[in-house]
mmCIF file with all atom_site columns, C-alpha atoms in Angstrom:
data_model
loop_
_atom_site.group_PDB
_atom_site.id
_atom_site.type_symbol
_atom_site.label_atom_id
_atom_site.label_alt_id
_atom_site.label_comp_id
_atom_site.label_asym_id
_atom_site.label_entity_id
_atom_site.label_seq_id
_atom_site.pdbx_PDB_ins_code
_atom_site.Cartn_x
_atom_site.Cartn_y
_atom_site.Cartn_z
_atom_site.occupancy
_atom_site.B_iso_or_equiv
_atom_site.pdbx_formal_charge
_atom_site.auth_seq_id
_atom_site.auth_comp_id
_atom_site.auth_asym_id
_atom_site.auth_atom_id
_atom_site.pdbx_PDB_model_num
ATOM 1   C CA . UNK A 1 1   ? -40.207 248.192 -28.586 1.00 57.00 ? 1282 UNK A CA 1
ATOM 2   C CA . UNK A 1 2   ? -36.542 249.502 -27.773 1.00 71.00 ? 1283 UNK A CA 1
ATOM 3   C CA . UNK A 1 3   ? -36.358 251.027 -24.330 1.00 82.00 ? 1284 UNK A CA 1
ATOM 4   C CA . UNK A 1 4   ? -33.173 253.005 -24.310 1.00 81.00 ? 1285 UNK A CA 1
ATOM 5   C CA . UNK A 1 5   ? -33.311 251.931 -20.135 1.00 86.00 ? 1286 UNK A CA 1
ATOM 6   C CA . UNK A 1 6   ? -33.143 248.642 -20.857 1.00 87.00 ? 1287 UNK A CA 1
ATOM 7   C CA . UNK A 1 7   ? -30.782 248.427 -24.095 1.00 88.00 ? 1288 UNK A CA 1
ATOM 8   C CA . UNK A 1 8   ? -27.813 249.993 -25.097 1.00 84.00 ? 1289 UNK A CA 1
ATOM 9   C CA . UNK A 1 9   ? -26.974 249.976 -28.935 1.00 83.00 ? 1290 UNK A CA 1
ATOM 10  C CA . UNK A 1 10  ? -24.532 251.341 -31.292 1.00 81.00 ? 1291 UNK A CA 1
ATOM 11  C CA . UNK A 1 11  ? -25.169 251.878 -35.127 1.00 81.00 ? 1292 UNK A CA 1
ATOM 12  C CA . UNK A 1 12  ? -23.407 248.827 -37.342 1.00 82.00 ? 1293 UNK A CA 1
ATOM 13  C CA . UNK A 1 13  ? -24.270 249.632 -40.595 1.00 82.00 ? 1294 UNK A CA 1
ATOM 14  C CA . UNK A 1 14  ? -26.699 250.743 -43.309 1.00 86.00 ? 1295 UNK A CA 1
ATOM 15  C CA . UNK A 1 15  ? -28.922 248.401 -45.070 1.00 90.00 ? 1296 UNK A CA 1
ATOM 16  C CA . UNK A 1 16  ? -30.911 248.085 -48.211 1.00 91.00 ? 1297 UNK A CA 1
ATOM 17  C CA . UNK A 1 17  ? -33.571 245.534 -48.909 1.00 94.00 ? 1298 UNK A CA 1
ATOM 18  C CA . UNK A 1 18  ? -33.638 244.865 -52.969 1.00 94.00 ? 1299 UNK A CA 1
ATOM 19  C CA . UNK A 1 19  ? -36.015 242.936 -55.069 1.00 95.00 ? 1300 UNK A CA 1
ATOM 20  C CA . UNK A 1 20  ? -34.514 239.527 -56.320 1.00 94.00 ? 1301 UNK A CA 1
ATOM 21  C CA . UNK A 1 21  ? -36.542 238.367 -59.123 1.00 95.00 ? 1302 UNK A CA 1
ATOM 22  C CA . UNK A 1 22  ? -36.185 234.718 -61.118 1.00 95.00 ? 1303 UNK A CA 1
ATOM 23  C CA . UNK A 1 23  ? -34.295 235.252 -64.216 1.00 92.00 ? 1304 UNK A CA 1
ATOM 24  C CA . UNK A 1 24  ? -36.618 233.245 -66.251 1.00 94.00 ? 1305 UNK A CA 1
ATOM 25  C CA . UNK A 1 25  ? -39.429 235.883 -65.443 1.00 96.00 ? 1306 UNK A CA 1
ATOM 26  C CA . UNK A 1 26  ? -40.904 237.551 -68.930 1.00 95.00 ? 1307 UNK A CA 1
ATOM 27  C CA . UNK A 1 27  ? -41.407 240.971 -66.708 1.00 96.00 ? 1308 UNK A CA 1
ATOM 28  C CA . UNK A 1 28  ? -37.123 240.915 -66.122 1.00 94.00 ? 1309 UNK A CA 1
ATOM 29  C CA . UNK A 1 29  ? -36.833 242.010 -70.235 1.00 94.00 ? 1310 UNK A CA 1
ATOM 30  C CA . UNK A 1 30  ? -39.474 245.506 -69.474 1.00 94.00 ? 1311 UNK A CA 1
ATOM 31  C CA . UNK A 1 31  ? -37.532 245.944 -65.852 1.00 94.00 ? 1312 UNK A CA 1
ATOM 32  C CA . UNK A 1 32  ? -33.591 245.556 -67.684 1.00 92.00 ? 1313 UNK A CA 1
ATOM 33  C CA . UNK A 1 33  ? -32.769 249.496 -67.314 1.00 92.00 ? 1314 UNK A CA 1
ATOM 34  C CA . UNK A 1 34  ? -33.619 248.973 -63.308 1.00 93.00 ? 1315 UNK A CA 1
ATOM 35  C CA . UNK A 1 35  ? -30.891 245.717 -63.244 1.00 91.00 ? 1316 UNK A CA 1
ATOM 36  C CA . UNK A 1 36  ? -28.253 245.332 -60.438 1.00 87.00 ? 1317 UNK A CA 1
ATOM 37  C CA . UNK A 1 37  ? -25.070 243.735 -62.675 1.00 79.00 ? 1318 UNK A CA 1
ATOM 38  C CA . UNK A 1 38  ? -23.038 241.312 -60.573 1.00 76.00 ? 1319 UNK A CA 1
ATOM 39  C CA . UNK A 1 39  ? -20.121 244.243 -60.476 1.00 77.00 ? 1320 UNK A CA 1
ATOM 40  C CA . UNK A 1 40  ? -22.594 246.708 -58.912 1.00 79.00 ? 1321 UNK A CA 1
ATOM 41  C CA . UNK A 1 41  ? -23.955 244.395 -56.271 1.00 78.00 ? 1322 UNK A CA 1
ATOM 42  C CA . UNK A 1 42  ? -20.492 243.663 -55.123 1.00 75.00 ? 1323 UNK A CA 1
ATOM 43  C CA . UNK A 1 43  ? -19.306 246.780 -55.165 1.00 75.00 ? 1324 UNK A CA 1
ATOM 44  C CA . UNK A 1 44  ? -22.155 247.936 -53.602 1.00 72.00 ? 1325 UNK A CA 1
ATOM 45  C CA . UNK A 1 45  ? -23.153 251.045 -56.566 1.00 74.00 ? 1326 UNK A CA 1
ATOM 46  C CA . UNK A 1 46  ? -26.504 252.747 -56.263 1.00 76.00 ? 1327 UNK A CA 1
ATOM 47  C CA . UNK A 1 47  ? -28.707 252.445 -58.945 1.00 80.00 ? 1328 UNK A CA 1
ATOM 48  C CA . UNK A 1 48  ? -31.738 253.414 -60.251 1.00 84.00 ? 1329 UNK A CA 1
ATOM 49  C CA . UNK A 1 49  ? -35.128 251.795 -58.044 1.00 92.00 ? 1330 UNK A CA 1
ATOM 50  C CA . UNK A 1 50  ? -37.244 249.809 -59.971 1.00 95.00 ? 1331 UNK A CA 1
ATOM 51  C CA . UNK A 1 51  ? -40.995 250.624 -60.012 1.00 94.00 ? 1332 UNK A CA 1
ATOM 52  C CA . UNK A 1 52  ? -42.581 248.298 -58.169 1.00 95.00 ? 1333 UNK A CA 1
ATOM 53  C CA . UNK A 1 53  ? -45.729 247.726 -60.041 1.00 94.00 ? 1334 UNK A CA 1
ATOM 54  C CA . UNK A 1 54  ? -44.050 246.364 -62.978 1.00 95.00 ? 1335 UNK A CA 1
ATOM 55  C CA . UNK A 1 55  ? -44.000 243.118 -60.576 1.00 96.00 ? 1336 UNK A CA 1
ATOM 56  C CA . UNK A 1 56  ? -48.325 243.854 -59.261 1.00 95.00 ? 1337 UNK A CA 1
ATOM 57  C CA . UNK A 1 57  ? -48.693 240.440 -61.415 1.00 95.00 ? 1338 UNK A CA 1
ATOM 58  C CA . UNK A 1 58  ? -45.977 238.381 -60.564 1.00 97.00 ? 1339 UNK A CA 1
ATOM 59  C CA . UNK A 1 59  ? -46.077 235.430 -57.442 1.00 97.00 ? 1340 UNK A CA 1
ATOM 60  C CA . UNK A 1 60  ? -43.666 236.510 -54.269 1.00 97.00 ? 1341 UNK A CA 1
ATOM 61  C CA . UNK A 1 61  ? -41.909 234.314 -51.411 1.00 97.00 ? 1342 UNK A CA 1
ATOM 62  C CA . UNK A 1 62  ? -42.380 235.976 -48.075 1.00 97.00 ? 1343 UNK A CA 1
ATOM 63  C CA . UNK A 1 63  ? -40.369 235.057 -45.030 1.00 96.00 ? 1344 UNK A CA 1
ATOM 64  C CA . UNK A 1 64  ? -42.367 234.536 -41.821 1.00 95.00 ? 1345 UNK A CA 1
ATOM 65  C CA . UNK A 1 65  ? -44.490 237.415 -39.964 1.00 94.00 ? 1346 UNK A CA 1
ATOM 66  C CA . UNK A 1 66  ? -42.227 238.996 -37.647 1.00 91.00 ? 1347 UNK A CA 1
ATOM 67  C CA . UNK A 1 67  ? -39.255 239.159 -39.732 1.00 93.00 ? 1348 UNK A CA 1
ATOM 68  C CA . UNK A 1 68  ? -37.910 242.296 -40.093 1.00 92.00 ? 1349 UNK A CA 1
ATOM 69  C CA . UNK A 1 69  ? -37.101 242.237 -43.508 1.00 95.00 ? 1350 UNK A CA 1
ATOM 70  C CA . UNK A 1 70  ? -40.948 240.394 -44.088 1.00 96.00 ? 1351 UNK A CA 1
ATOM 71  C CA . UNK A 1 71  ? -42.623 243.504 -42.219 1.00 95.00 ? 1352 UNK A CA 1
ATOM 72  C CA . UNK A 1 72  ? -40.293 246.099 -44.521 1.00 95.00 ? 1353 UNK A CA 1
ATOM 73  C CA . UNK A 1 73  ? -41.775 244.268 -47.490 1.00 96.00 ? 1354 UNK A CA 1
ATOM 74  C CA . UNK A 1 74  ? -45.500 243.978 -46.503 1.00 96.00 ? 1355 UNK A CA 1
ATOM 75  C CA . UNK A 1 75  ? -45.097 248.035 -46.153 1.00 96.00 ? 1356 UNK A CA 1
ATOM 76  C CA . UNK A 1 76  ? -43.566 248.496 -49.383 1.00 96.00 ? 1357 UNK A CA 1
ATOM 77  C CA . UNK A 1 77  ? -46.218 245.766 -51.012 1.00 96.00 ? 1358 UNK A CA 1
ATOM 78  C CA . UNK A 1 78  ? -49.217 247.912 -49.445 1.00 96.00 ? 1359 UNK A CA 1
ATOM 79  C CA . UNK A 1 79  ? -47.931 251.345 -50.249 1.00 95.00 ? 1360 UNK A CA 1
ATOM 80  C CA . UNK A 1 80  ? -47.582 250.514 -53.676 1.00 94.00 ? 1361 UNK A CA 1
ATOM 81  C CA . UNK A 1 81  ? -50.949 248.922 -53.227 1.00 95.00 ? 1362 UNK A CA 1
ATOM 82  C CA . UNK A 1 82  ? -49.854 245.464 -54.366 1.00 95.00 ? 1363 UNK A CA 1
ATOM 83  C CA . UNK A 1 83  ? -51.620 242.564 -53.306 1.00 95.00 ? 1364 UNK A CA 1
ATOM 84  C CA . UNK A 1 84  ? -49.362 239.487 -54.565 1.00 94.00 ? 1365 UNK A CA 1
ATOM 85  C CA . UNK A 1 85  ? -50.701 235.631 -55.163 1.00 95.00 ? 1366 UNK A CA 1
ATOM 86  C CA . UNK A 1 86  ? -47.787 234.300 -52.608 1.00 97.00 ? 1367 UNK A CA 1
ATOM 87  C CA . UNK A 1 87  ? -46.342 231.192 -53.641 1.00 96.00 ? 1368 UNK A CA 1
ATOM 88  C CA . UNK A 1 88  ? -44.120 230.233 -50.790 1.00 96.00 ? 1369 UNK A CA 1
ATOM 89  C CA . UNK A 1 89  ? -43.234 231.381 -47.011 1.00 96.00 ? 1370 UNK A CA 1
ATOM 90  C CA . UNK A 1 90  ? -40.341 230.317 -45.206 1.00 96.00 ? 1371 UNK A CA 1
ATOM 91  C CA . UNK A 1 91  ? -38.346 230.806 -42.162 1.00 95.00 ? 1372 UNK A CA 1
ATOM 92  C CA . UNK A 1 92  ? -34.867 231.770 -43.635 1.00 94.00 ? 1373 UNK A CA 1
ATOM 93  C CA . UNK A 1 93  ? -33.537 233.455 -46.325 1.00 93.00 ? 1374 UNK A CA 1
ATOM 94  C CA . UNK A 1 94  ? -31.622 231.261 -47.814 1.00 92.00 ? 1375 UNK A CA 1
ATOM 95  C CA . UNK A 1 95  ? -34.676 228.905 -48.042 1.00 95.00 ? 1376 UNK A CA 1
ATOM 96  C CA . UNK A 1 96  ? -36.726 231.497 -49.987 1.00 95.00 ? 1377 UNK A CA 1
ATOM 97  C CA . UNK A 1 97  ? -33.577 232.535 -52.515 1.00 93.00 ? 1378 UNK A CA 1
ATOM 98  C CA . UNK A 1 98  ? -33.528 228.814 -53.460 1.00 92.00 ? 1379 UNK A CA 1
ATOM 99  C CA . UNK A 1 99  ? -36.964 229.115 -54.366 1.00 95.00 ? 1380 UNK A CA 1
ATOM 100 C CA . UNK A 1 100 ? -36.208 232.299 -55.808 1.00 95.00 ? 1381 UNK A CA 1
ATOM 101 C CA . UNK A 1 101 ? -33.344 230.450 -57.858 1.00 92.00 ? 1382 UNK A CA 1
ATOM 102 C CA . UNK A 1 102 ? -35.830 228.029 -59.385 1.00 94.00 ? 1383 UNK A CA 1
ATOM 103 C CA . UNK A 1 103 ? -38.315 230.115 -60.261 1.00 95.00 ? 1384 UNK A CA 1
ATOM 104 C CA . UNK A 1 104 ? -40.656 230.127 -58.076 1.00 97.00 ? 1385 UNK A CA 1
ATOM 105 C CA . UNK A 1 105 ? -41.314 233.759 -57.415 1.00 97.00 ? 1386 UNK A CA 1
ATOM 106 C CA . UNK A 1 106 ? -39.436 236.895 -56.697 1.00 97.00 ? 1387 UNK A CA 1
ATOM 107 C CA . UNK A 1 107 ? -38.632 237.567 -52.796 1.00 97.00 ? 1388 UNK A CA 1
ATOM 108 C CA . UNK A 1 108 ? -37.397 241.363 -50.750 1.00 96.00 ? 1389 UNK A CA 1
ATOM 109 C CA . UNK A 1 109 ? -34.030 240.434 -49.948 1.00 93.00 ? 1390 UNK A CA 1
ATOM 110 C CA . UNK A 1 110 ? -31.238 242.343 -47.686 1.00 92.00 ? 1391 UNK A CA 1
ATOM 111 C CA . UNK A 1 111 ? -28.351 244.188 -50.093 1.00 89.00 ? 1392 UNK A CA 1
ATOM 112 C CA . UNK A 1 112 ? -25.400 242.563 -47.540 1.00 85.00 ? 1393 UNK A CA 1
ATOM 113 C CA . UNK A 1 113 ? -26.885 239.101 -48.500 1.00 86.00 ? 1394 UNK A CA 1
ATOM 114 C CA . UNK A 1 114 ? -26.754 239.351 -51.749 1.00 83.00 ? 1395 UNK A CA 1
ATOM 115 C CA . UNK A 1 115 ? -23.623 241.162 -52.032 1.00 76.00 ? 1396 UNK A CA 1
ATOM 116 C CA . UNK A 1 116 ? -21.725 238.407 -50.070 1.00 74.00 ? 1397 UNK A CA 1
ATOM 117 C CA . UNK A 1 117 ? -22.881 235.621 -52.804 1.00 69.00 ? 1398 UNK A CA 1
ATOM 118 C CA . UNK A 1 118 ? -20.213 235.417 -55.827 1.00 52.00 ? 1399 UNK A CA 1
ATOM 119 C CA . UNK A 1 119 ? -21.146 237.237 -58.708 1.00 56.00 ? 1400 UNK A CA 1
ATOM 120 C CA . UNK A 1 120 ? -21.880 234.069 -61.143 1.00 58.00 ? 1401 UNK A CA 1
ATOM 121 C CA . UNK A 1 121 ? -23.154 231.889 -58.164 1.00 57.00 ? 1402 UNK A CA 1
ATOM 122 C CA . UNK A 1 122 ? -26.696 232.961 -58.874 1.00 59.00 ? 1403 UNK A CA 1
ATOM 123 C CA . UNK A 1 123 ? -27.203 233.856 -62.550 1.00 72.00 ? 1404 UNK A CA 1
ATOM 124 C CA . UNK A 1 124 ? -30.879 232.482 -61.732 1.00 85.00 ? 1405 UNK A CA 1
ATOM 125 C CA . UNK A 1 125 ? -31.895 235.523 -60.330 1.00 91.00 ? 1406 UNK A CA 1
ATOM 126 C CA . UNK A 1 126 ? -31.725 239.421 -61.430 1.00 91.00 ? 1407 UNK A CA 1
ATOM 127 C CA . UNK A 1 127 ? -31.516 242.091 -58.633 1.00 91.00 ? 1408 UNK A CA 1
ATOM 128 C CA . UNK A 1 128 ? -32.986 245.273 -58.516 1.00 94.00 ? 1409 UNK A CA 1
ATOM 129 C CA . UNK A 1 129 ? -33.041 248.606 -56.250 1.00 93.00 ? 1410 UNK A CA 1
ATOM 130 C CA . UNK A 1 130 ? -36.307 249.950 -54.665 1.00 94.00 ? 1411 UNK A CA 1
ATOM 131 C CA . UNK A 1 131 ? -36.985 253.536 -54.396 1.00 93.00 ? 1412 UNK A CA 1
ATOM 132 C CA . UNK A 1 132 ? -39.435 253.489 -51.460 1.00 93.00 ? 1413 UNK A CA 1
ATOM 133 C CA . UNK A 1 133 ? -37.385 254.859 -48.499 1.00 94.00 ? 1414 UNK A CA 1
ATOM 134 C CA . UNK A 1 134 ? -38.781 251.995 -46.528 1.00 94.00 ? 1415 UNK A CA 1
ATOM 135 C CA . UNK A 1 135 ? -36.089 249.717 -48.171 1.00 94.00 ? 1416 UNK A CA 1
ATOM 136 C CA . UNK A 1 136 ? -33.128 251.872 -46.497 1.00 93.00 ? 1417 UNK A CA 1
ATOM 137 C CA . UNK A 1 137 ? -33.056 250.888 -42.959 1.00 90.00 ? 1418 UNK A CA 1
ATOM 138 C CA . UNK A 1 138 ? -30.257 250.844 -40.251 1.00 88.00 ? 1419 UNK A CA 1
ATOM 139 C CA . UNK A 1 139 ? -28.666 247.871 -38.949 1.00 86.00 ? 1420 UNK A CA 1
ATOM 140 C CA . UNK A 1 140 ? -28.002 248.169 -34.939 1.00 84.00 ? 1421 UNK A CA 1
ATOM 141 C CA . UNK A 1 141 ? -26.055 245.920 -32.469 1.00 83.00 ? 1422 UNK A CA 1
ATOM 142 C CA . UNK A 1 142 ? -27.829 246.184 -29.097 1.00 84.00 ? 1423 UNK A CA 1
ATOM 143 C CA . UNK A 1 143 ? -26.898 244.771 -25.460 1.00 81.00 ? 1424 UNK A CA 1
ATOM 144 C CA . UNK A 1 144 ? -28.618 245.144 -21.935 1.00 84.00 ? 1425 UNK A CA 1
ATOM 145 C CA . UNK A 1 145 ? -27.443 248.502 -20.436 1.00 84.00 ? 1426 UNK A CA 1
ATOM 146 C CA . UNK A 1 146 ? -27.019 246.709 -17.449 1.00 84.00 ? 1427 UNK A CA 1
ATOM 147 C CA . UNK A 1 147 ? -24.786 243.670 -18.753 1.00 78.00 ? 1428 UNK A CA 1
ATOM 148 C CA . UNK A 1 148 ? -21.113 243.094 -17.399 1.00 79.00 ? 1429 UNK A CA 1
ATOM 149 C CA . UNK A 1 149 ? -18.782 244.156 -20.382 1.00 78.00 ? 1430 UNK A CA 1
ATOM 150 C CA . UNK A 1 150 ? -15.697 242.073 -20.383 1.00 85.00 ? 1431 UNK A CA 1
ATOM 151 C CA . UNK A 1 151 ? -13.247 242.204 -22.506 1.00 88.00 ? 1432 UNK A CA 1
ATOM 152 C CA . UNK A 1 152 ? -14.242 240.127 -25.155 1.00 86.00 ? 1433 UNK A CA 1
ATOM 153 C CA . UNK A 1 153 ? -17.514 241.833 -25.417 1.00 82.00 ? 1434 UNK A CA 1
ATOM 154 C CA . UNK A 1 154 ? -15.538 244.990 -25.795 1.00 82.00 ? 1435 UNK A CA 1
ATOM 155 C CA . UNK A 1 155 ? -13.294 243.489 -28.374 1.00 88.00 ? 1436 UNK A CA 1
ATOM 156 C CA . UNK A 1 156 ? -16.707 242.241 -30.387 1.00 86.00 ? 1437 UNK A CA 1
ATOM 157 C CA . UNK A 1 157 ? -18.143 245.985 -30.562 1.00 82.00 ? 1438 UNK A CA 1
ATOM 158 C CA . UNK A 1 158 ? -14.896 247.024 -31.571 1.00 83.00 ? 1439 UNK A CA 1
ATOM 159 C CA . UNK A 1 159 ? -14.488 244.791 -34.283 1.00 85.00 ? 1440 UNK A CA 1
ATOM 160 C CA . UNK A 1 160 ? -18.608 244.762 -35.132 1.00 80.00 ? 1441 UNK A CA 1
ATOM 161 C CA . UNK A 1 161 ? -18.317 248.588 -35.435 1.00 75.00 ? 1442 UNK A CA 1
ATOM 162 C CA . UNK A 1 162 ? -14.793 248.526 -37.375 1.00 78.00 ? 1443 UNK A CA 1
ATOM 163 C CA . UNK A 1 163 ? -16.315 245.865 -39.631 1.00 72.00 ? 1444 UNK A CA 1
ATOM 164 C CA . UNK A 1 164 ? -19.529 248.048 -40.269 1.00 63.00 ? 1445 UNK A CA 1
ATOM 165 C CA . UNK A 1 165 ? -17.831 251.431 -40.967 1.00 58.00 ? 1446 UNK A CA 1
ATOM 166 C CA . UNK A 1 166 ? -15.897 249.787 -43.454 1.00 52.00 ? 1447 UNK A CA 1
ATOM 167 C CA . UNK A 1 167 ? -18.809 248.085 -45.662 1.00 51.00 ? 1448 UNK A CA 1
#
C-alpha cells in the first residue's frame, strides 16, 4: 500500500485501459459501432465503451498477476461476470499485443500504448473503449519523502509533469 510517510507523489497523467481485439475475430463485425479508428486513438477522442459481453466467448491474453493493468482487467472480467478460456499470459505488453496481432486472443491494454504505435502499424488489431469506470485510472510518479532531491531529479518532475499535462 502507499504510505503518504514514506512516499511522496505527484499526479502524471490520466489513463485508460481499452480492449484490443484481433482483427480477424467474427465478434469485431457485431462490435464495429464501439471501434477506435486509427485518427481517434491518436488523437486521443472519447468514444463510445463497448459492452463487454459481446467478447464472454472469445479467448484473452492476460499479463502476469500483479500487474496493474492485469488486476484492472480481472475486475472488469468479474464484474461483468466473464470467465474467459485464456490462451496466453505473459510478462510484457508488447509480448501479449504480438499475440494479440496474430490472432491469438484479445488482451486489456493501456490507451498511451496504443496511442504511441503508428496508426497503420497494427491493422491486425481493432481497439475499443470500456465503459466500466475501472478502466479510467490515474497514472502517478512517486519518490521516498525522505530522498535527497538534486537537481536532476528536480529537472525529471519538471519535465515528467510538463510532459503529462500536455498528453
Amino acid at each position: 500500500a502507499f504510505d503518504p510517510a514514506v512516499y511522496d507523489s505527484i499526479a502524471y497523467r490520466a489513463e485508460r485501459l481499452l480492449l484490443a481485439v484481433p482483427a480477424s475475430f467474427a465478434i469485431n463485425e457485431a462490435a464495429a459501432a464501439y471501434r477506435l479508428t486509427a485518427e481517434e486513438l491518436q488523437a486521443g477522442r472519447d468514444a463510445p465503451g463497448v459492452p463487454l459481453a459481446l467478447f464472454k466467448d472469445e479467448p484473452f491474453l492476460l499479463l502476469k498477476e500483479g500487474d496493474l493493468v492485469r488486476t484492472i482487467g480481472d475486475q472488469i472480467l468479474e464484474e461483468s461476470r466473464i470467465h474467459p478460456v485464456v490462451s496466453a499470459y505473459a510478462e510484457h505488453l508488447d509480448t501479449l499485443y504480438t499475440l494479440c496481432e496474430a490472432g491469438l486472443g484479445a488482451m486489456f491494454c493501456p490507451k498511451m500504448y496504443l496511442s504511441e504505435l503508428h496508426p497503420d502499424a497494427a491493422p491486425g488489431v481493432h481497439c475499443f473503449q470500456l465503459p466500466n469506470p475501472l478502466a479510467r485510472y490515474a497514472v502517478n510518479l512517486s519518490y521516498p519523502v525522505n530522498a535527497y532531491k538534486n537537481t536532476a531529479l528536480h529537472a525529471f518532475l519538471l519535465a515528467a509533469k510538463t510532459f503529462g499535462d500536455a498528453m
